[in-house]
Coordinates of C-alpha atoms and ligand atoms in Angstrom, one line a residue:
A1149 CA 0.3 0.3 0.2
K1150 CA 3.1 2.5 1.1
E1151 CA 4.2 2.0 -2.8
K1152 CA 1.7 2.9 -4.8
G1153 CA 1.2 5.6 -2.6
R1154 CA 4.0 6.7 -4.1
N1155 CA 3.5 5.5 -7.1
N1156 CA 0.2 7.9 -7.0
Y1157 CA 1.1 11.1 -5.5
Q1158 CA -1.0 12.9 -7.3
F1159 CA -4.1 11.3 -5.6
F1160 CA -2.5 12.0 -1.7
S1161 CA -4.5 14.4 -0.5
K1162 CA -7.5 12.7 -1.4
D1163 CA -7.1 9.9 -1.0
M1164 CA -5.2 10.3 2.8
A1165 CA -8.2 12.1 3.7
F1166 CA -10.3 8.8 3.0
V1167 CA -7.7 6.7 4.1
A1168 CA -7.5 8.9 7.3
A1169 CA -12.2 9.5 8.0
R1170 CA -12.2 5.5 8.1
K1171 CA -8.6 5.1 9.9
T1172 CA -10.1 7.2 12.4
A1173 CA -13.5 6.1 12.4
L1174 CA -11.6 2.4 12.6
E1175 CA -9.8 3.3 15.9
G1176 CA -13.1 4.2 17.6
D1177 CA -14.2 0.8 16.8
L1178 CA -11.9 -1.7 17.5
N1179 CA -11.5 0.4 21.2
R1180 CA -14.4 -0.6 21.6
A1181 CA -14.3 -4.3 20.0
V1182 CA -11.6 -5.2 22.6
I1183 CA -14.4 -4.2 25.4
N1184 CA -17.2 -6.1 24.5
K1185 CA -15.3 -8.4 22.5
E1186 CA -16.4 -8.8 19.6
F1187 CA -14.4 -11.0 17.8
T1188 CA -14.1 -14.4 17.3
L1189 CA -12.0 -16.9 16.2
H1190 CA -12.4 -19.3 12.6
Y1191 CA -9.2 -22.1 12.1
Q1192 CA -8.0 -23.5 9.0
P1193 CA -7.0 -27.5 9.1
Q1194 CA -2.8 -28.1 8.3
I1195 CA -2.8 -30.9 6.3
L1196 CA -0.5 -33.7 5.7
A1197 CA 0.7 -34.0 2.5
K1198 CA 1.7 -37.8 2.1
T1199 CA -1.2 -38.5 3.3
G1200 CA -4.1 -36.3 3.4
E1201 CA -4.8 -36.0 7.3
I1202 CA -6.0 -33.1 9.5
I1203 CA -2.3 -32.6 11.8
G1204 CA -3.2 -28.8 12.6
M1205 CA -5.1 -25.5 12.4
E1206 CA -4.2 -22.5 12.8
A1207 CA -6.4 -19.5 14.0
L1208 CA -7.5 -16.7 12.4
I1209 CA -9.0 -14.0 14.1
R1210 CA -12.5 -12.5 13.0
W1211 CA -14.3 -9.2 13.7
Q1212 CA -17.8 -8.2 12.8
K1213 CA -18.8 -4.9 14.2
N1214 CA -22.0 -4.8 15.4
D1215 CA -23.8 -3.1 12.9
G1216 CA -23.2 -6.6 11.0
S1217 CA -20.2 -5.5 9.0
I1218 CA -17.0 -7.2 8.8
V1219 CA -14.1 -5.3 9.3
S1220 CA -11.0 -8.2 8.1
P1221 CA -8.0 -8.6 9.8
G1222 CA -5.2 -7.1 7.0
E1223 CA -7.3 -4.1 7.7
F1224 CA -7.6 -4.3 11.1
I1225 CA -4.5 -6.1 12.5
P1226 CA -1.9 -3.4 10.1
L1227 CA -4.2 -0.7 12.9
A1228 CA -4.2 -3.0 16.4
E1229 CA -0.7 -2.5 15.9
E1230 CA -0.3 1.3 15.6
T1231 CA -2.6 1.7 18.3
R1232 CA -0.9 -1.2 20.5
L1233 CA -4.3 -2.7 21.2
I1234 CA -3.0 -6.3 19.0
L1235 CA -1.4 -6.6 22.6
P1236 CA -5.1 -8.1 24.8
I1237 CA -6.4 -9.1 21.5
G1238 CA -3.5 -11.1 20.5
E1239 CA -3.3 -12.5 24.2
W1240 CA -7.5 -13.1 23.6
V1241 CA -6.7 -15.1 20.5
L1242 CA -3.8 -17.2 22.6
Y1243 CA -5.9 -17.8 25.0
T1244 CA -9.5 -18.5 23.3
A1245 CA -7.4 -20.7 20.9
C1246 CA -5.6 -22.8 23.6
Q1247 CA -9.0 -23.9 25.8
Q1248 CA -10.7 -24.3 22.5
A1249 CA -7.6 -26.8 21.2
K1250 CA -7.2 -28.1 25.1
K1251 CA -11.1 -29.1 23.8
W1252 CA -10.6 -30.9 20.6
H1253 CA -7.3 -32.5 23.1
D1254 CA -9.9 -34.1 25.0
D1255 CA -12.6 -35.4 23.0
G1256 CA -10.2 -38.1 21.7
N1257 CA -7.5 -36.1 18.6
S1258 CA -5.0 -34.8 20.8
H1259 CA -2.3 -35.1 17.8
L1260 CA -3.8 -31.8 16.5
K1261 CA -0.9 -29.2 16.8
L1262 CA -2.3 -25.3 17.1
A1263 CA -0.8 -22.4 15.3
V1264 CA -1.9 -19.0 16.1
N1265 CA -0.8 -15.9 14.9
L1266 CA 2.0 -13.0 17.1
S1267 CA 2.6 -9.9 15.3
S1268 CA 6.4 -8.5 16.0
L1269 CA 5.1 -5.7 18.7
Q1270 CA 3.3 -9.2 20.9
F1271 CA 7.4 -11.4 19.9
M1272 CA 8.9 -8.6 20.9
H1273 CA 6.8 -7.6 23.9
D1274 CA 8.5 -7.7 27.8
D1275 CA 4.9 -10.1 29.2
L1276 CA 5.6 -12.8 26.3
I1277 CA 7.0 -15.2 27.8
T1278 CA 5.0 -15.2 31.5
T1279 CA 1.8 -14.6 29.1
I1280 CA 2.2 -17.8 27.3
Q1281 CA 3.1 -19.7 30.7
K1282 CA -0.1 -18.3 31.9
V1283 CA -2.9 -19.4 29.4
L1284 CA -0.3 -22.1 29.1
K1285 CA -1.3 -23.0 32.5
T1286 CA -5.1 -22.0 33.1
T1287 CA -6.0 -23.6 29.7
G1288 CA -4.1 -26.9 30.6
F1289 CA -2.8 -26.7 26.6
K1290 CA 0.8 -28.8 26.1
A1291 CA 3.0 -26.5 24.8
S1292 CA 4.5 -29.1 22.5
S1293 CA 1.1 -29.0 20.8
L1294 CA 1.1 -24.6 20.2
E1295 CA 3.0 -23.6 17.3
L1296 CA 3.5 -19.9 17.3
E1297 CA 3.8 -17.7 13.4
I1298 CA 5.9 -15.0 13.5
T1299 CA 6.9 -12.9 10.4
E1300 CA 9.8 -11.4 9.0
S1301 CA 9.4 -8.6 10.3
V1302 CA 10.5 -9.8 14.3
V1303 CA 14.5 -9.9 13.1
L1304 CA 14.6 -6.1 11.8
D1305 CA 13.4 -4.5 14.9
D1306 CA 17.4 -6.0 16.6
A1307 CA 17.9 -9.4 16.0
E1308 CA 19.6 -10.8 19.0
K1309 CA 16.5 -10.7 21.1
A1310 CA 14.3 -12.1 18.8
I1311 CA 16.9 -15.4 18.3
S1312 CA 16.7 -15.6 23.0
R1313 CA 13.5 -14.3 22.4
M1314 CA 13.2 -17.9 20.3
Q1315 CA 15.7 -19.6 21.9
T1316 CA 13.1 -19.6 25.4
L1317 CA 10.5 -20.3 23.6
R1318 CA 12.1 -23.1 22.6
E1319 CA 12.8 -24.4 26.6
I1320 CA 9.7 -24.3 27.3
G1321 CA 8.8 -26.2 24.4
V1322 CA 7.2 -23.9 22.4
Q1323 CA 7.5 -24.6 18.4
I1324 CA 7.9 -21.6 15.8
A1325 CA 7.2 -21.4 12.5
I1326 CA 7.7 -18.7 10.2
D1327 CA 5.1 -17.0 8.4
D1328 CA 5.1 -15.6 4.6
F1329 CA 8.5 -16.5 3.9
G1330 CA 9.6 -15.4 1.2
T1331 CA 7.9 -11.7 0.8
G1332 CA 9.7 -10.0 4.1
Y1333 CA 13.7 -9.8 4.3
S1334 CA 14.8 -13.6 3.7
S1335 CA 18.5 -13.7 4.3
L1336 CA 19.7 -17.0 4.0
S1337 CA 21.4 -16.3 7.7
Y1338 CA 19.2 -15.9 10.1
L1339 CA 17.3 -19.1 8.4
K1340 CA 20.7 -20.4 10.2
R1341 CA 20.8 -18.7 13.7
F1342 CA 17.4 -19.3 14.0
P1343 CA 15.7 -22.2 15.7
L1344 CA 13.1 -22.1 13.7
N1345 CA 10.7 -25.6 13.2
N1346 CA 8.5 -24.4 10.6
L1347 CA 8.4 -22.1 7.9
K1348 CA 5.4 -20.8 5.2
I1349 CA 6.2 -21.2 2.2
A1350 CA 4.5 -17.3 1.1
Q1351 CA 1.3 -17.6 -1.1
P1352 CA 2.7 -15.7 -3.6
F1353 CA 4.5 -18.5 -5.3
V1354 CA 2.8 -21.1 -3.9
Q1355 CA 0.2 -19.2 -6.9
D1356 CA 1.7 -18.8 -9.0
M1357 CA 4.8 -22.0 -8.8
A1358 CA 1.6 -24.6 -11.4
T1359 CA 1.4 -21.0 -14.2
N1360 CA 5.4 -19.8 -13.8
P1361 CA 8.5 -22.1 -14.0
R1362 CA 10.4 -19.4 -11.8
D1363 CA 7.7 -19.4 -9.3
K1364 CA 7.6 -23.5 -8.8
S1365 CA 12.4 -23.3 -8.9
L1366 CA 11.2 -21.1 -5.9
V1367 CA 10.0 -23.4 -3.4
E1368 CA 12.0 -26.5 -4.6
A1369 CA 14.6 -24.8 -3.9
I1370 CA 12.9 -22.6 -0.1
I1371 CA 12.0 -27.1 0.4
F1372 CA 15.5 -27.9 -0.3
I1373 CA 16.8 -25.4 2.4
A1374 CA 14.1 -26.2 5.2
H1375 CA 14.6 -29.7 4.8
S1376 CA 18.7 -29.6 4.8
L1377 CA 17.9 -27.0 8.3
D1378 CA 15.8 -29.8 9.6
M1379 CA 12.8 -27.6 9.1
S1380 CA 9.5 -28.9 8.1
V1381 CA 7.6 -27.0 4.6
I1382 CA 4.1 -26.3 4.9
A1383 CA 2.1 -24.3 1.5
E1384 CA -0.4 -21.7 2.7
G1385 CA -2.8 -20.8 0.1
V1386 CA -3.0 -24.2 -1.7
E1387 CA -6.4 -23.9 -4.0
T1388 CA -6.0 -25.8 -6.9
E1389 CA -5.3 -29.9 -7.8
E1390 CA -2.2 -29.2 -9.7
Q1391 CA -0.6 -27.5 -6.8
L1392 CA -1.4 -29.5 -4.6
A1393 CA 0.6 -32.8 -6.9
L1394 CA 3.8 -30.3 -7.9
L1395 CA 3.9 -29.8 -4.0
Q1396 CA 3.5 -33.5 -3.1
D1397 CA 5.8 -34.4 -6.1
L1398 CA 9.0 -31.4 -4.5
G1399 CA 8.4 -33.1 -0.8
C1400 CA 6.2 -30.3 0.8
D1401 CA 5.2 -32.1 4.6
E1402 CA 2.0 -29.7 5.0
I1403 CA -0.3 -27.8 2.6
Q1404 CA -2.7 -25.2 3.7
G1405 CA -5.7 -23.8 1.7
F1406 CA -9.0 -23.8 -0.1
L1407 CA -8.6 -26.4 -2.1
F1408 CA -8.9 -28.3 1.6
S1409 CA -10.9 -25.9 3.6
R1410 CA -11.2 -22.4 4.2
P1411 CA -11.3 -21.2 7.7
L1412 CA -13.7 -22.3 10.2
P1413 CA -16.3 -20.8 12.8
V1414 CA -15.9 -23.9 15.8
A1415 CA -18.8 -26.0 15.0
H1416 CA -17.8 -26.7 11.1
F1417 CA -14.2 -27.2 11.9
T1418 CA -15.0 -29.4 15.0
K1419 CA -17.0 -31.2 12.5
L1420 CA -14.1 -31.3 10.1
L1421 CA -12.6 -33.6 12.1
M1422 CA -14.6 -36.0 12.0
T1423 CA -15.1 -36.5 8.7
G1424 CA -12.3 -35.5 7.0
V1425 CA -10.3 -33.7 4.7
T1426 CA -10.7 -34.0 1.0
P1427 CA -9.2 -32.3 -1.6
Ligands
C2E2754 P1 -1.9 -15.2 8.2 O1 -1.3 -15.6 8.3 O2 -0.7 -14.7 6.0 O3 -2.8 -15.5 7.4 C1 -3.6 -17.1 6.0 C2 -4.5 -16.1 5.2 O4 -5.0 -16.5 4.0 C3 -5.6 -16.3 5.8 O5 -6.5 -14.6 5.4 C4 -6.2 -17.3 5.4 O6 -8.4 -17.1 5.6 C5 -5.6 -17.0 4.3 N1 -5.9 -18.2 3.6 C6 -5.9 -19.6 3.4 N2 -6.8 -19.9 2.3 C7 -6.7 -19.7 1.3 C8 -6.6 -20.1 0.3 O7 -6.2 -20.9 0.2 N3 -6.2 -18.9 -0.7 C9 -6.2 -17.2 -0.3 N4 -6.5 -16.9 -1.4 N5 -6.1 -17.1 1.3 C10 -6.1 -18.4 1.9 P2 -7.0 -13.6 7.0 O8 -7.9 -14.6 7.8 O9 -8.1 -12.5 6.5 O10 -5.8 -13.4 8.0 C11 -5.3 -12.4 7.1 C12 -4.0 -11.8 7.9 O11 -4.5 -11.8 8.8 C13 -3.4 -13.3 8.0 O12 -2.5 -13.1 7.0 C14 -2.4 -12.6 9.4 O13 -1.2 -11.9 9.0 C15 -3.7 -11.9 10.4 N6 -3.9 -11.8 11.1 C16 -4.9 -13.2 10.7 N7 -5.6 -13.5 12.1 C17 -4.1 -13.2 13.0 C18 -3.8 -12.9 14.8 O14 -4.7 -13.6 15.8 N8 -3.4 -11.8 14.9 C19 -1.8 -11.9 14.3 N9 -1.1 -10.7 14.6 N10 -2.6 -11.4 13.0 C20 -3.5 -12.6 12.5
CA2755 CA1 -0.3 -17.7 9.3
CA2756 CA1 1.3 -16.4 6.2

Protein backbone atom coordinates (compact mmCIF):
# COMPACT_ATOMS: atom_id res chain seq x y z
CA ALA A 1 0.00 0.00 0.00
CA LYS A 2 2.90 2.29 0.78
CA GLU A 3 4.42 1.73 -2.65
CA LYS A 4 1.15 2.46 -4.36
CA GLY A 5 0.93 5.69 -2.38
CA ARG A 6 4.37 6.71 -3.55
CA ASN A 7 3.63 6.10 -7.20
CA ASN A 8 0.32 7.90 -7.08
CA TYR A 9 1.40 10.85 -4.99
CA GLN A 10 -0.70 13.23 -7.06
CA PHE A 11 -3.79 11.67 -5.46
CA PHE A 12 -2.17 11.66 -2.06
CA SER A 13 -4.33 14.22 -0.27
CA LYS A 14 -7.70 12.93 -1.48
CA ASP A 15 -6.84 9.29 -0.80
CA MET A 16 -5.26 10.09 2.49
CA ALA A 17 -8.22 12.12 3.69
CA PHE A 18 -10.46 9.15 2.99
CA VAL A 19 -8.09 6.62 4.51
CA ALA A 20 -7.51 8.81 7.55
CA ALA A 21 -11.23 9.27 8.16
CA ARG A 22 -11.88 5.55 7.89
CA LYS A 23 -8.90 4.89 10.11
CA THR A 24 -10.06 7.27 12.84
CA ALA A 25 -13.53 5.74 12.78
CA LEU A 26 -12.11 2.22 12.84
CA GLU A 27 -9.80 3.09 15.71
CA GLY A 28 -12.75 4.03 17.90
CA ASP A 29 -14.62 0.92 16.82
CA LEU A 30 -11.60 -1.23 17.53
CA ASN A 31 -11.33 0.15 21.04
CA ARG A 32 -14.96 -0.73 21.68
CA ALA A 33 -14.52 -4.12 20.02
CA VAL A 34 -11.84 -5.02 22.54
CA ILE A 35 -14.07 -3.99 25.44
CA ASN A 36 -17.20 -5.69 24.02
CA LYS A 37 -15.32 -8.77 22.82
CA GLU A 38 -16.60 -8.63 19.26
CA PHE A 39 -13.95 -11.04 17.99
CA THR A 40 -14.19 -14.70 17.13
CA LEU A 41 -11.69 -17.20 15.87
CA HIS A 42 -11.90 -19.35 12.78
CA TYR A 43 -9.71 -22.39 12.24
CA GLN A 44 -8.16 -23.61 9.00
CA PRO A 45 -6.90 -27.20 8.81
CA GLN A 46 -3.29 -28.03 8.09
CA ILE A 47 -2.92 -31.28 6.19
CA LEU A 48 -0.14 -33.82 5.99
CA ALA A 49 0.81 -33.87 2.30
CA LYS A 50 1.53 -37.60 2.22
CA THR A 51 -1.67 -38.87 3.82
CA GLY A 52 -4.26 -36.12 3.62
CA GLU A 53 -4.72 -36.31 7.37
CA ILE A 54 -5.55 -33.17 9.40
CA ILE A 55 -2.59 -32.61 11.70
CA GLY A 56 -3.32 -29.14 12.96
CA MET A 57 -5.07 -25.84 12.46
CA GLU A 58 -4.26 -22.16 12.25
CA ALA A 59 -6.37 -19.80 14.35
CA LEU A 60 -7.45 -16.73 12.39
CA ILE A 61 -9.21 -13.81 14.00
CA ARG A 62 -12.55 -12.47 12.74
CA TRP A 63 -14.22 -9.19 13.65
CA GLN A 64 -17.90 -8.62 13.06
CA LYS A 65 -19.05 -5.18 14.15
CA ASN A 66 -22.33 -4.56 15.93
CA ASP A 67 -23.91 -3.37 12.69
CA GLY A 68 -23.12 -6.75 11.15
CA SER A 69 -20.34 -5.56 8.89
CA ILE A 70 -17.12 -7.54 8.77
CA VAL A 71 -13.69 -5.96 8.91
CA SER A 72 -10.91 -8.13 7.52
CA PRO A 73 -7.84 -8.81 9.66
CA GLY A 74 -5.76 -7.47 6.78
CA GLU A 75 -7.27 -4.08 7.58
CA PHE A 76 -7.60 -4.04 11.36
CA ILE A 77 -4.50 -5.97 12.45
CA PRO A 78 -2.12 -3.25 11.18
CA LEU A 79 -4.26 -0.67 12.98
CA ALA A 80 -4.24 -2.78 16.14
CA GLU A 81 -0.46 -2.89 15.92
CA GLU A 82 -0.20 0.84 15.48
CA THR A 83 -2.44 1.52 18.49
CA ARG A 84 -0.88 -1.33 20.53
CA LEU A 85 -4.38 -2.81 20.92
CA ILE A 86 -2.81 -5.91 19.39
CA LEU A 87 -1.46 -6.68 22.86
CA PRO A 88 -4.84 -7.32 24.56
CA ILE A 89 -6.29 -8.71 21.31
CA GLY A 90 -3.35 -11.04 20.86
CA GLU A 91 -3.60 -12.29 24.42
CA TRP A 92 -7.30 -12.99 23.88
CA VAL A 93 -6.48 -14.92 20.68
CA LEU A 94 -3.83 -16.99 22.40
CA TYR A 95 -6.05 -17.81 25.36
CA THR A 96 -9.18 -18.57 23.32
CA ALA A 97 -7.35 -20.71 20.77
CA CYS A 98 -5.53 -22.76 23.43
CA GLN A 99 -8.76 -23.26 25.35
CA GLN A 100 -10.55 -24.49 22.21
CA ALA A 101 -7.67 -26.69 21.05
CA LYS A 102 -7.56 -28.25 24.53
CA LYS A 103 -11.20 -29.30 24.04
CA TRP A 104 -10.36 -30.90 20.70
CA HIS A 105 -7.43 -32.68 22.36
CA ASP A 106 -9.65 -33.97 25.15
CA ASP A 107 -12.21 -35.16 22.60
CA GLY A 108 -9.77 -37.62 21.08
CA ASN A 109 -7.69 -35.43 18.79
CA SER A 110 -4.67 -35.01 21.01
CA HIS A 111 -2.31 -35.08 18.01
CA LEU A 112 -3.50 -31.70 16.72
CA LYS A 113 -1.05 -28.83 16.56
CA LEU A 114 -2.39 -25.32 17.07
CA ALA A 115 -0.82 -22.47 15.13
CA VAL A 116 -1.33 -18.92 16.42
CA ASN A 117 -0.18 -15.74 14.67
CA LEU A 118 1.89 -13.27 16.67
CA SER A 119 2.60 -9.75 15.51
CA SER A 120 6.16 -8.44 15.94
CA LEU A 121 5.07 -6.09 18.69
CA GLN A 122 3.58 -8.99 20.63
CA PHE A 123 6.57 -11.21 20.00
CA MET A 124 9.06 -8.62 21.25
CA HIS A 125 6.94 -7.44 24.18
CA ASP A 126 8.49 -7.99 27.62
CA ASP A 127 5.45 -9.88 28.92
CA LEU A 128 5.33 -12.47 26.12
CA ILE A 129 6.91 -15.40 27.95
CA THR A 130 4.89 -14.78 31.12
CA THR A 131 1.71 -14.48 29.09
CA ILE A 132 2.34 -17.74 27.25
CA GLN A 133 3.15 -19.61 30.42
CA LYS A 134 0.05 -18.23 32.08
CA VAL A 135 -2.16 -19.21 29.12
CA LEU A 136 -0.71 -22.74 28.95
CA LYS A 137 -1.18 -23.20 32.67
CA THR A 138 -4.74 -21.85 32.77
CA THR A 139 -5.95 -23.80 29.75
CA GLY A 140 -3.94 -26.95 30.40
CA PHE A 141 -2.84 -26.98 26.77
CA LYS A 142 0.45 -28.75 25.98
CA ALA A 143 3.32 -26.41 25.11
CA SER A 144 4.59 -28.86 22.49
CA SER A 145 1.27 -28.65 20.61
CA LEU A 146 1.47 -24.88 20.31
CA GLU A 147 3.17 -23.28 17.34
CA LEU A 148 3.70 -19.54 17.10
CA GLU A 149 3.75 -18.02 13.62
CA ILE A 150 5.96 -14.99 13.29
CA THR A 151 7.03 -13.07 10.21
CA GLU A 152 10.44 -12.08 9.02
CA SER A 153 9.83 -8.55 10.28
CA VAL A 154 10.64 -9.57 13.87
CA VAL A 155 14.31 -9.45 12.97
CA LEU A 156 14.12 -5.82 11.91
CA ASP A 157 14.12 -4.29 15.37
CA ASP A 158 16.59 -6.39 17.25
CA ALA A 159 17.80 -9.68 15.83
CA GLU A 160 19.71 -10.73 18.96
CA LYS A 161 16.68 -10.18 21.15
CA ALA A 162 14.50 -12.06 18.67
CA ILE A 163 16.85 -15.03 18.71
CA SER A 164 17.05 -15.20 22.49
CA ARG A 165 13.28 -14.96 22.67
CA MET A 166 12.93 -17.88 20.26
CA GLN A 167 15.38 -19.90 22.32
CA THR A 168 13.39 -19.28 25.49
CA LEU A 169 10.19 -20.37 23.72
CA ARG A 170 11.88 -23.52 22.45
CA GLU A 171 13.04 -24.28 26.02
CA ILE A 172 9.43 -24.06 27.18
CA GLY A 173 8.60 -26.52 24.38
CA VAL A 174 6.68 -24.19 22.09
CA GLN A 175 7.28 -24.52 18.33
CA ILE A 176 8.07 -21.62 16.04
CA ALA A 177 7.12 -21.15 12.42
CA ILE A 178 8.24 -18.41 10.09
CA ASP A 179 5.19 -17.11 8.23
CA ASP A 180 5.00 -15.72 4.67
CA PHE A 181 8.53 -16.86 3.97
CA GLY A 182 10.01 -15.17 0.93
CA THR A 183 7.98 -11.94 0.98
CA GLY A 184 9.88 -9.96 3.58
CA TYR A 185 13.51 -9.48 4.37
CA SER A 186 14.41 -13.11 3.84
CA SER A 187 17.97 -13.84 4.56
CA LEU A 188 19.69 -17.18 4.59
CA SER A 189 21.87 -16.11 7.48
CA TYR A 190 18.96 -15.76 9.86
CA LEU A 191 17.48 -19.07 8.77
CA LYS A 192 20.69 -20.57 10.05
CA ARG A 193 20.66 -18.63 13.31
CA PHE A 194 16.97 -18.83 14.20
CA PRO A 195 15.74 -21.89 16.07
CA LEU A 196 12.75 -22.53 13.81
CA ASN A 197 10.65 -25.70 13.47
CA ASN A 198 8.55 -24.84 10.50
CA LEU A 199 8.68 -22.66 7.43
CA LYS A 200 5.55 -21.42 5.69
CA ILE A 201 6.03 -20.65 2.01
CA ALA A 202 4.25 -17.42 1.15
CA GLN A 203 1.08 -17.66 -0.90
CA PRO A 204 2.27 -15.83 -4.04
CA PHE A 205 4.93 -18.48 -4.74
CA VAL A 206 2.47 -21.29 -4.19
CA GLN A 207 -0.21 -19.71 -6.33
CA ASP A 208 2.06 -19.02 -9.29
CA MET A 209 4.09 -22.23 -9.20
CA ALA A 210 1.81 -24.13 -11.57
CA THR A 211 2.02 -21.43 -14.23
CA ASN A 212 5.46 -19.95 -13.69
CA PRO A 213 8.53 -22.24 -13.75
CA ARG A 214 10.55 -19.66 -11.83
CA ASP A 215 8.12 -19.78 -8.91
CA LYS A 216 8.26 -23.56 -9.03
CA SER A 217 12.06 -23.45 -8.89
CA LEU A 218 11.92 -21.10 -5.93
CA VAL A 219 9.48 -23.35 -4.06
CA GLU A 220 11.72 -26.32 -4.78
CA ALA A 221 14.76 -24.43 -3.48
CA ILE A 222 12.93 -23.26 -0.35
CA ILE A 223 11.86 -26.82 0.45
CA PHE A 224 15.40 -28.07 -0.10
CA ILE A 225 16.94 -25.42 2.16
CA ALA A 226 14.35 -25.93 4.90
CA HIS A 227 14.86 -29.68 4.91
CA SER A 228 18.65 -29.24 4.99
CA LEU A 229 18.16 -27.21 8.16
CA ASP A 230 15.82 -29.81 9.68
CA MET A 231 12.76 -27.64 9.30
CA SER A 232 9.46 -28.85 7.98
CA VAL A 233 7.69 -26.93 5.25
CA ILE A 234 4.07 -25.93 4.91
CA ALA A 235 2.60 -24.43 1.75
CA GLU A 236 -0.29 -22.05 2.31
CA GLY A 237 -2.81 -20.69 -0.13
CA VAL A 238 -3.09 -24.02 -1.97
CA GLU A 239 -6.17 -23.72 -4.17
CA THR A 240 -5.84 -26.25 -6.99
CA GLU A 241 -5.20 -29.96 -7.50
CA GLU A 242 -2.34 -29.02 -9.76
CA GLN A 243 -0.60 -27.02 -7.01
CA LEU A 244 -1.16 -29.89 -4.59
CA ALA A 245 0.34 -32.47 -6.97
CA LEU A 246 3.41 -30.29 -7.58
CA LEU A 247 3.94 -29.70 -3.87
CA GLN A 248 3.62 -33.41 -3.09
CA ASP A 249 6.09 -34.08 -5.84
CA LEU A 250 8.57 -31.59 -4.41
CA GLY A 251 8.34 -33.17 -0.96
CA CYS A 252 6.45 -30.38 0.80
CA ASP A 253 5.40 -31.67 4.24
CA GLU A 254 2.15 -29.87 4.97
CA ILE A 255 -0.61 -28.18 3.00
CA GLN A 256 -3.03 -25.43 3.93
CA GLY A 257 -5.51 -23.76 1.62
CA PHE A 258 -9.00 -23.38 0.20
CA LEU A 259 -8.52 -26.62 -1.80
CA PHE A 260 -9.06 -28.53 1.45
CA SER A 261 -10.98 -26.00 3.51
CA ARG A 262 -11.51 -22.35 4.23
CA PRO A 263 -11.01 -21.15 7.80
CA LEU A 264 -14.10 -22.39 9.70
CA PRO A 265 -16.02 -21.48 12.85
CA VAL A 266 -15.59 -23.87 15.80
CA ALA A 267 -18.67 -26.04 15.14
CA HIS A 268 -17.78 -26.57 11.49
CA PHE A 269 -14.18 -27.36 12.27
CA THR A 270 -15.31 -29.90 14.88
CA LYS A 271 -17.38 -31.63 12.17
CA LEU A 272 -14.44 -31.56 9.80
CA LEU A 273 -12.35 -33.40 12.39
CA MET A 274 -14.89 -36.25 12.25
CA THR A 275 -15.30 -36.40 8.48
CA GLY A 276 -11.76 -35.57 7.45
CA VAL A 277 -10.93 -33.55 4.36
CA THR A 278 -10.68 -34.27 0.68
CA PRO A 279 -9.36 -31.94 -2.01
P1 LIG B 1 -1.71 -15.19 7.34
O1 LIG B 1 -1.21 -15.48 8.71
O2 LIG B 1 -0.75 -15.35 6.22
O3 LIG B 1 -2.98 -16.10 7.16
C1 LIG B 1 -3.35 -16.74 5.96
C2 LIG B 1 -4.42 -15.95 5.25
O4 LIG B 1 -4.68 -16.56 3.97
C3 LIG B 1 -5.77 -15.96 5.95
O5 LIG B 1 -6.41 -14.71 5.67
C4 LIG B 1 -6.51 -17.11 5.26
O6 LIG B 1 -7.91 -17.01 5.32
C5 LIG B 1 -6.02 -16.94 3.85
N1 LIG B 1 -6.05 -18.18 3.07
C6 LIG B 1 -5.96 -19.44 3.51
N2 LIG B 1 -6.01 -20.32 2.48
C7 LIG B 1 -6.11 -19.58 1.37
C8 LIG B 1 -6.20 -19.91 -0.04
O7 LIG B 1 -6.18 -21.06 -0.46
N3 LIG B 1 -6.28 -18.85 -0.90
C9 LIG B 1 -6.29 -17.55 -0.48
N4 LIG B 1 -6.40 -16.60 -1.41
N5 LIG B 1 -6.20 -17.22 0.82
C10 LIG B 1 -6.12 -18.22 1.73
P2 LIG B 1 -7.10 -13.87 6.83
O8 LIG B 1 -7.79 -14.79 7.78
O9 LIG B 1 -7.89 -12.80 6.17
O10 LIG B 1 -5.88 -13.23 7.61
C11 LIG B 1 -5.06 -12.27 7.00
C12 LIG B 1 -3.86 -11.96 7.86
O11 LIG B 1 -4.23 -11.31 9.08
C13 LIG B 1 -3.09 -13.21 8.30
O12 LIG B 1 -2.28 -13.68 7.26
C14 LIG B 1 -2.33 -12.66 9.48
O13 LIG B 1 -1.19 -11.95 9.06
C15 LIG B 1 -3.33 -11.69 10.08
N6 LIG B 1 -4.03 -12.35 11.20
C16 LIG B 1 -5.15 -13.13 11.19
N7 LIG B 1 -5.46 -13.54 12.44
C17 LIG B 1 -4.51 -13.01 13.26
C18 LIG B 1 -4.27 -13.07 14.68
O14 LIG B 1 -4.99 -13.72 15.45
N8 LIG B 1 -3.20 -12.37 15.16
C19 LIG B 1 -2.36 -11.65 14.33
N9 LIG B 1 -1.32 -11.00 14.87
N10 LIG B 1 -2.55 -11.59 13.00
C20 LIG B 1 -3.60 -12.27 12.48
CA1 LIG C 1 -0.18 -17.16 9.58
CA1 LIG D 1 0.95 -16.59 5.91
